[in-house]
Tab-separated table of C-alpha atoms in Angstrom:
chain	number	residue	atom	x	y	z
A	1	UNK	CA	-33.148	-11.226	178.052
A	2	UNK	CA	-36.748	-11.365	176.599
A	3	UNK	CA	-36.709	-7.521	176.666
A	4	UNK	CA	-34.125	-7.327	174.051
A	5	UNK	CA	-34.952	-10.397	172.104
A	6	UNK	CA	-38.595	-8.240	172.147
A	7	UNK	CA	-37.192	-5.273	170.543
A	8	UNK	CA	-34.662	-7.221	168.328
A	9	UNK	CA	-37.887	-9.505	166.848
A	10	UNK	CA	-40.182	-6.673	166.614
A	11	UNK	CA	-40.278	-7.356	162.380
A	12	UNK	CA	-41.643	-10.266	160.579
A	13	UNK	CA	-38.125	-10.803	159.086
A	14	UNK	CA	-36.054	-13.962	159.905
A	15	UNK	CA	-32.767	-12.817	161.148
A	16	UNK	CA	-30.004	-15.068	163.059
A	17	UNK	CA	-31.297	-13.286	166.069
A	18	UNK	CA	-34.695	-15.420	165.222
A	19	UNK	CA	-32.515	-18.332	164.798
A	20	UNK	CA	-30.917	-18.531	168.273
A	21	UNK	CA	-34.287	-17.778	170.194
A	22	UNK	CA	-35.890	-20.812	168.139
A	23	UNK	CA	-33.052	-22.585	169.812
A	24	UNK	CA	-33.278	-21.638	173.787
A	25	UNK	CA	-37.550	-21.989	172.958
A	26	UNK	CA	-36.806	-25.654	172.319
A	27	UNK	CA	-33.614	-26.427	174.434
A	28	UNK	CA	-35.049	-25.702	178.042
A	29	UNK	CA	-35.106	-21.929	178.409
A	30	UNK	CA	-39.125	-22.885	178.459
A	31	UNK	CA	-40.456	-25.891	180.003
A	32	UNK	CA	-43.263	-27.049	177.950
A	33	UNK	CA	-45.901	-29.870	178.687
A	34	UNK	CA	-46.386	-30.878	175.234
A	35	UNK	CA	-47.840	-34.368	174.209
A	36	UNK	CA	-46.726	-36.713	171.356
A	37	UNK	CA	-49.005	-38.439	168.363
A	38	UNK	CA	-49.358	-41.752	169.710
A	39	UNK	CA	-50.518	-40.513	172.744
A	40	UNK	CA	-53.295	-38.785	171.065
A	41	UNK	CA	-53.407	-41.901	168.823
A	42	UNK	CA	-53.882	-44.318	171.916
A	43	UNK	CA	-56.378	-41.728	173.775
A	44	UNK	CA	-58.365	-41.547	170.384
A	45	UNK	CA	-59.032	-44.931	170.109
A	46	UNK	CA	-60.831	-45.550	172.721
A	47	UNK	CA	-62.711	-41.826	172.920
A	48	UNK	CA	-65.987	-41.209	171.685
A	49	UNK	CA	-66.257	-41.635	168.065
A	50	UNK	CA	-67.895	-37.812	168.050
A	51	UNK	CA	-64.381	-36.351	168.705
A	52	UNK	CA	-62.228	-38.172	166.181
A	53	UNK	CA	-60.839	-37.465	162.992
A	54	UNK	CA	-61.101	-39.878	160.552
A	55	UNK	CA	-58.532	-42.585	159.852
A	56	UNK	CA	-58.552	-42.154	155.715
A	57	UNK	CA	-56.733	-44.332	153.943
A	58	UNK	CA	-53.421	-43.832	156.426
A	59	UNK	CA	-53.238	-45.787	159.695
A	60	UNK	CA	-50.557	-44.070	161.825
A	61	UNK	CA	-51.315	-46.758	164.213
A	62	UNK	CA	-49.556	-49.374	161.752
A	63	UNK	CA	-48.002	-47.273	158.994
A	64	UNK	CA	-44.372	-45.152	159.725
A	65	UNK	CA	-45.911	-41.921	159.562
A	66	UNK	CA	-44.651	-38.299	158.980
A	67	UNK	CA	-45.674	-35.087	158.959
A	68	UNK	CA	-44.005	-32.267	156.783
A	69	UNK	CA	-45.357	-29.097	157.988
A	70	UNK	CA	-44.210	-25.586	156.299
A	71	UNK	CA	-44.318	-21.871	158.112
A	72	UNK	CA	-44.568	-18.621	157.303
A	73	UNK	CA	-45.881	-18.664	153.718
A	74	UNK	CA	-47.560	-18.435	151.405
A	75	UNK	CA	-44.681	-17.013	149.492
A	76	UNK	CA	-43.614	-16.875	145.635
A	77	UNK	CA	-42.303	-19.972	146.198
A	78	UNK	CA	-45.234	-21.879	147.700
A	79	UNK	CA	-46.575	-22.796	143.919
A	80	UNK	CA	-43.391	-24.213	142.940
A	81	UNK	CA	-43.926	-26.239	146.270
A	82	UNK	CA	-47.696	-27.363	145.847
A	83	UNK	CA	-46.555	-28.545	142.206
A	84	UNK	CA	-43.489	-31.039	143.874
A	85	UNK	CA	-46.336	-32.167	146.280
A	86	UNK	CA	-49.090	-32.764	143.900
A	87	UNK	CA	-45.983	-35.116	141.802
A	88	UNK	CA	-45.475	-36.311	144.693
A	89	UNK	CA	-48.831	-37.164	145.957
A	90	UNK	CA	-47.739	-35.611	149.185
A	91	UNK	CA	-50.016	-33.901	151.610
A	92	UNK	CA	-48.347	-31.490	154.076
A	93	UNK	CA	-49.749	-29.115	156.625
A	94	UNK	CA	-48.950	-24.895	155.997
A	95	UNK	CA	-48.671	-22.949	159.441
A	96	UNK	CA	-49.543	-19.322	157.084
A	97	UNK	CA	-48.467	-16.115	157.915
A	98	UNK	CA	-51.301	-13.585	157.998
A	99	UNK	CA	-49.641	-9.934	156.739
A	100	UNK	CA	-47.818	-9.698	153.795
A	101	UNK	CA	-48.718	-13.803	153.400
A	102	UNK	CA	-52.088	-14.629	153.251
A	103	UNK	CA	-52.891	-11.466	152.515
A	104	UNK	CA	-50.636	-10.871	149.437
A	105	UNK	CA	-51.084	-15.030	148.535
A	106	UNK	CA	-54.888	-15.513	148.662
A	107	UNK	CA	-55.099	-17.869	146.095
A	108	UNK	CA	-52.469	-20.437	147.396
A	109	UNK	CA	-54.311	-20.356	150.641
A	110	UNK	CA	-57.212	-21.320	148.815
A	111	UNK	CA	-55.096	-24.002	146.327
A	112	UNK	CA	-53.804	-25.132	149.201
A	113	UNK	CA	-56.902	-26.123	151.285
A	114	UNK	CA	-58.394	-27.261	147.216
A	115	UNK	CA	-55.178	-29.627	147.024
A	116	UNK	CA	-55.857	-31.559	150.500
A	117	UNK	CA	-53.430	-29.657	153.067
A	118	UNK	CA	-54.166	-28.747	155.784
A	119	UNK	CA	-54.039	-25.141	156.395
A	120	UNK	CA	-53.592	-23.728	159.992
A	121	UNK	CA	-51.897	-20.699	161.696
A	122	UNK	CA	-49.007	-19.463	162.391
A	123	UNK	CA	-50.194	-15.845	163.853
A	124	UNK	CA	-50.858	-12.553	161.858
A	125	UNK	CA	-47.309	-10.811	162.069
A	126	UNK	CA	-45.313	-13.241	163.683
A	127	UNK	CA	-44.947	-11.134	166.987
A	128	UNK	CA	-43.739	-13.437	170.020
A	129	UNK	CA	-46.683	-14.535	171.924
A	130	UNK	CA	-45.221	-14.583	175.442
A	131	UNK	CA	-43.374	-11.009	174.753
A	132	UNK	CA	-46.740	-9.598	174.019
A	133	UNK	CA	-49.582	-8.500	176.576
A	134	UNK	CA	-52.919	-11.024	176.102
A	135	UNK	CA	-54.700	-8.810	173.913
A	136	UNK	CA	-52.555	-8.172	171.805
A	137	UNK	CA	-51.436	-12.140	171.887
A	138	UNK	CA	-55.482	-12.807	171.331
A	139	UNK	CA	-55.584	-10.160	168.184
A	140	UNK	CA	-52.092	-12.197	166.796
A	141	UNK	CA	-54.461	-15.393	166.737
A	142	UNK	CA	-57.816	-13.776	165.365
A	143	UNK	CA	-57.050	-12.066	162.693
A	144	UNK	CA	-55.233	-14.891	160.501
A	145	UNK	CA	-58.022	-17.191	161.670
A	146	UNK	CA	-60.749	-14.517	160.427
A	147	UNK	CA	-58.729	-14.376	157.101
A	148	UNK	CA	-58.348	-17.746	156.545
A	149	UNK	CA	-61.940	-18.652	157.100
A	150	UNK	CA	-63.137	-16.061	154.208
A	151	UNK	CA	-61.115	-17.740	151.892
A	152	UNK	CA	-61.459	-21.895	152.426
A	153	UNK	CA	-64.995	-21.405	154.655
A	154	UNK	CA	-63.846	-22.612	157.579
A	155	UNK	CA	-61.567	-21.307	160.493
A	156	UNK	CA	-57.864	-23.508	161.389
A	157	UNK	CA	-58.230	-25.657	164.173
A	158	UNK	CA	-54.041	-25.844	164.568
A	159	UNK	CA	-51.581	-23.206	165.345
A	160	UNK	CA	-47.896	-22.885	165.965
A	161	UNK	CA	-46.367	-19.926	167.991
A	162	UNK	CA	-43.648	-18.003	166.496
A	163	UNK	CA	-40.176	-19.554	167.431
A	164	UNK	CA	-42.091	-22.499	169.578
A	165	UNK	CA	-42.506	-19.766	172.195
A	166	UNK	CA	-45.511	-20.647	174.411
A	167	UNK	CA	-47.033	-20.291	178.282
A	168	UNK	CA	-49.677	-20.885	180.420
A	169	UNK	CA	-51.505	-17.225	179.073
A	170	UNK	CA	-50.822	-18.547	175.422
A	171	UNK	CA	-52.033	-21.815	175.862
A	172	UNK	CA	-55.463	-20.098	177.724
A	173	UNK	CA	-55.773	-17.533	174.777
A	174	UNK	CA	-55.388	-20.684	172.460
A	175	UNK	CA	-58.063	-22.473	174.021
A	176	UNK	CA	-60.823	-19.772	173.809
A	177	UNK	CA	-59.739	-19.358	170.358
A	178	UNK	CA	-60.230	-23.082	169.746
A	179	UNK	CA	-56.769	-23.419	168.535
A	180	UNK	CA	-54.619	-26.192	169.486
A	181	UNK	CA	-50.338	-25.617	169.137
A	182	UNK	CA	-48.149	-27.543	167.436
A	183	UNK	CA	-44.744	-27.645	167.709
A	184	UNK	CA	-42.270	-30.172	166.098
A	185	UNK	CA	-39.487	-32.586	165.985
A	186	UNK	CA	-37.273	-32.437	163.323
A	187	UNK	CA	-35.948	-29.177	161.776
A	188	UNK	CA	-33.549	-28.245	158.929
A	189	UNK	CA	-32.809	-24.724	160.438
A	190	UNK	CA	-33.456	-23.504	156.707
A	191	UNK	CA	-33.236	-20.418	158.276
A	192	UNK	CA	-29.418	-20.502	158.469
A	193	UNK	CA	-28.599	-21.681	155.314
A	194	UNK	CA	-30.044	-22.036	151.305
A	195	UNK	CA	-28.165	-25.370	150.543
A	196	UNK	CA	-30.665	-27.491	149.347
A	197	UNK	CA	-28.618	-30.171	150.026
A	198	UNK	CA	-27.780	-29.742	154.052
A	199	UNK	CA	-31.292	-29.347	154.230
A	200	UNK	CA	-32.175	-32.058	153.275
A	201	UNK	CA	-29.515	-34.052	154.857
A	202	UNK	CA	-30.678	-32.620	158.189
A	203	UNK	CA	-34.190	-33.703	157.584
A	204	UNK	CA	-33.175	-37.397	156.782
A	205	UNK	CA	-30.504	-37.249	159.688
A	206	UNK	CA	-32.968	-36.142	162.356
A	207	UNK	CA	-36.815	-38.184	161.402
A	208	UNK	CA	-37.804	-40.742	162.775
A	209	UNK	CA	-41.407	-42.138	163.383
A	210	UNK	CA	-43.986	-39.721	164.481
A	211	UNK	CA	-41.871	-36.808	163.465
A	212	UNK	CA	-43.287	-33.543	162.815
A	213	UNK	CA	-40.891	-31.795	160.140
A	214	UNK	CA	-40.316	-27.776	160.355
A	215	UNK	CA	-39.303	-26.506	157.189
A	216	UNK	CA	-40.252	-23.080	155.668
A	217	UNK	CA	-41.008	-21.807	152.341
A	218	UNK	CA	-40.097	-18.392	152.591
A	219	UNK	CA	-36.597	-19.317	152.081
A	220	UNK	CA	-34.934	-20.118	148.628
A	221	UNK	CA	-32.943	-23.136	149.506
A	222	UNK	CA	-35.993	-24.859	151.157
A	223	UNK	CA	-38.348	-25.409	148.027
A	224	UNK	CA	-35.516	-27.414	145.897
A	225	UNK	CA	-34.638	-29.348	149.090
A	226	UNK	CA	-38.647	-31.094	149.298
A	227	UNK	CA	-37.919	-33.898	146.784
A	228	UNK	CA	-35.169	-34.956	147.614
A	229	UNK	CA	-36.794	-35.352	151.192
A	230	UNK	CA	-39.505	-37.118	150.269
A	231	UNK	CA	-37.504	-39.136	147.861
A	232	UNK	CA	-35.400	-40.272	151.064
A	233	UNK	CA	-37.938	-40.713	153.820
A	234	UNK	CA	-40.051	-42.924	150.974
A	235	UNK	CA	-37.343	-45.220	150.795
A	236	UNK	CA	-37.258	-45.332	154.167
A	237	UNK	CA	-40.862	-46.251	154.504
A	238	UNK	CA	-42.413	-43.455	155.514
A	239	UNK	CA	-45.881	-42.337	154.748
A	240	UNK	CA	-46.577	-38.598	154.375
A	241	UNK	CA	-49.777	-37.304	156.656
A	242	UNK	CA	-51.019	-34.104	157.521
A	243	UNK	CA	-50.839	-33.284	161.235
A	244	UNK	CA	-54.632	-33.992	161.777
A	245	UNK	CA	-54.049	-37.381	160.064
A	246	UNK	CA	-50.797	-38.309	162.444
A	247	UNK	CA	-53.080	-37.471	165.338
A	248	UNK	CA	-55.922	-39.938	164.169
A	249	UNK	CA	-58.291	-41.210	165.578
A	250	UNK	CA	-57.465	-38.941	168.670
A	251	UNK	CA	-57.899	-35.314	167.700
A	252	UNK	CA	-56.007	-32.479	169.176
A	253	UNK	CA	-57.618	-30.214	171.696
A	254	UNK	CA	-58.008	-26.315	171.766
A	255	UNK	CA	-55.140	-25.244	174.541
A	256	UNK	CA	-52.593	-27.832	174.596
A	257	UNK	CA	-49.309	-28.038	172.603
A	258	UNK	CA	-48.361	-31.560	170.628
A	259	UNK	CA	-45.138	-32.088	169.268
């Protein structure tokens, strides 16, 4: 079955194929240790104060806190995007793609990091990680990293595998790379679909607390869908974070997946 889901992924292109192994990575095909924010939170606070991030002026400890995370860009419709969240006052966390995204995009990376996101990894060409032999999983993890650093001066810290897909040899190659993986709870499966509206309704639907928020804005329907999100989940009472900021004061290590 990974054999042919191999040869089937082998582009950077979201297909419905890409859709369905997203699925079975998150529905028990894998078992995954992974380890939620207020455990970090809980571990941080009593940690050495050399290994935390700072609070700011969010404490996930007492606030309802989310975090909207993005993959796969930049794209041409990441300005439109960093525009709604500058409105919005909105700080989100972009897992970039390194060919044909940060590569083509340099300046958005850049805005980005200049705008107070957090900017992290989401692997050079978007090859599966566990389909792939180590080397070739360790180059998928460099290169964006090396990239990335040239423009905002200093490497990610975060990463999240391609479809969630993740192992024991991934989470190794992750840890000498000083990367930590992050997964998430909530997604809109904007992949399947450009109404702005079910997107957002599946967002609203699905977060709660804690949540971690997969959307991506390669996709046309996803963009127009953000305000309306972050119109609901205000009401609500949540407060947006970065990932880094759900996590704090507990930081996330190199190796080990949070979601």
């Amino acid at each position: 079955m990974k054999r042919r889901a191999s040869r089937l992924l082998s582009t950077t292109t979201f297909t419905t194929v890409a859709a369905l192994g997203l699925a079975m990575a998150l529905t028990g095909c894998t078992k995954l240790e992974t380890t939620s924010p207020s455990t970090v939170r809980n571990g941080g606070a009593a940690a050495n104060s050399a290994n935390q991030v700072k609070l700011g002026t969010v404490d996930c400890s007492r606030a309802k806190c989310v975090a909207l995370t993005f993959d796969a860009g930049p794209s041409e419709n990441s300005a439109r995007l960093l525009d709604i969240l500058k409105d919005e006052k909105v700080p989100a966390t972009f897992f970039t793609l390194g060919k044909n995204h940060i590569a083509k995009y340099p300046e958005l990376v850049k805005r980005m990091d200049a705008e107070g996101h957090e900017v992290a990894s989401h692997t050079w060409s978007h090859k599966i990680l566990t389909d792939i032999d180590p080397d070739e999983a360790r180059e998928e993890l460099r290169r964006p990293n090396e990239a990335i650093e040239k423009l905002i001066g200093h490497k990610p810290t975060l990463m999240r595998p391609p479809q969630g897909r993740t192992n024991d040899e991934v989470n190794k190659i992750s840890r000498e790379e000083g990367l930590s993986e992050i997964l998430w709870s909530v997604t809109a499966k904007d992949y399947t679909t450009n109404d702005s509206a079910l997107i957002q309704k599946r967002v609203l639907d699905q977060t709660e607390r804690d949540g971690i928020i997969l959307l991506h804005d390669i996709y046309k329907g996803t963009v127009p869908a953000v305000p309306g999100i972050i119109d609901g989940l205000k009401k609500r009472g949540f407060v947006f974070v970065t990932v880094p900021q759900l996590l704090a004061p507990g930081k996330a290590e190199p190796g080990k997946v949070y979601r």
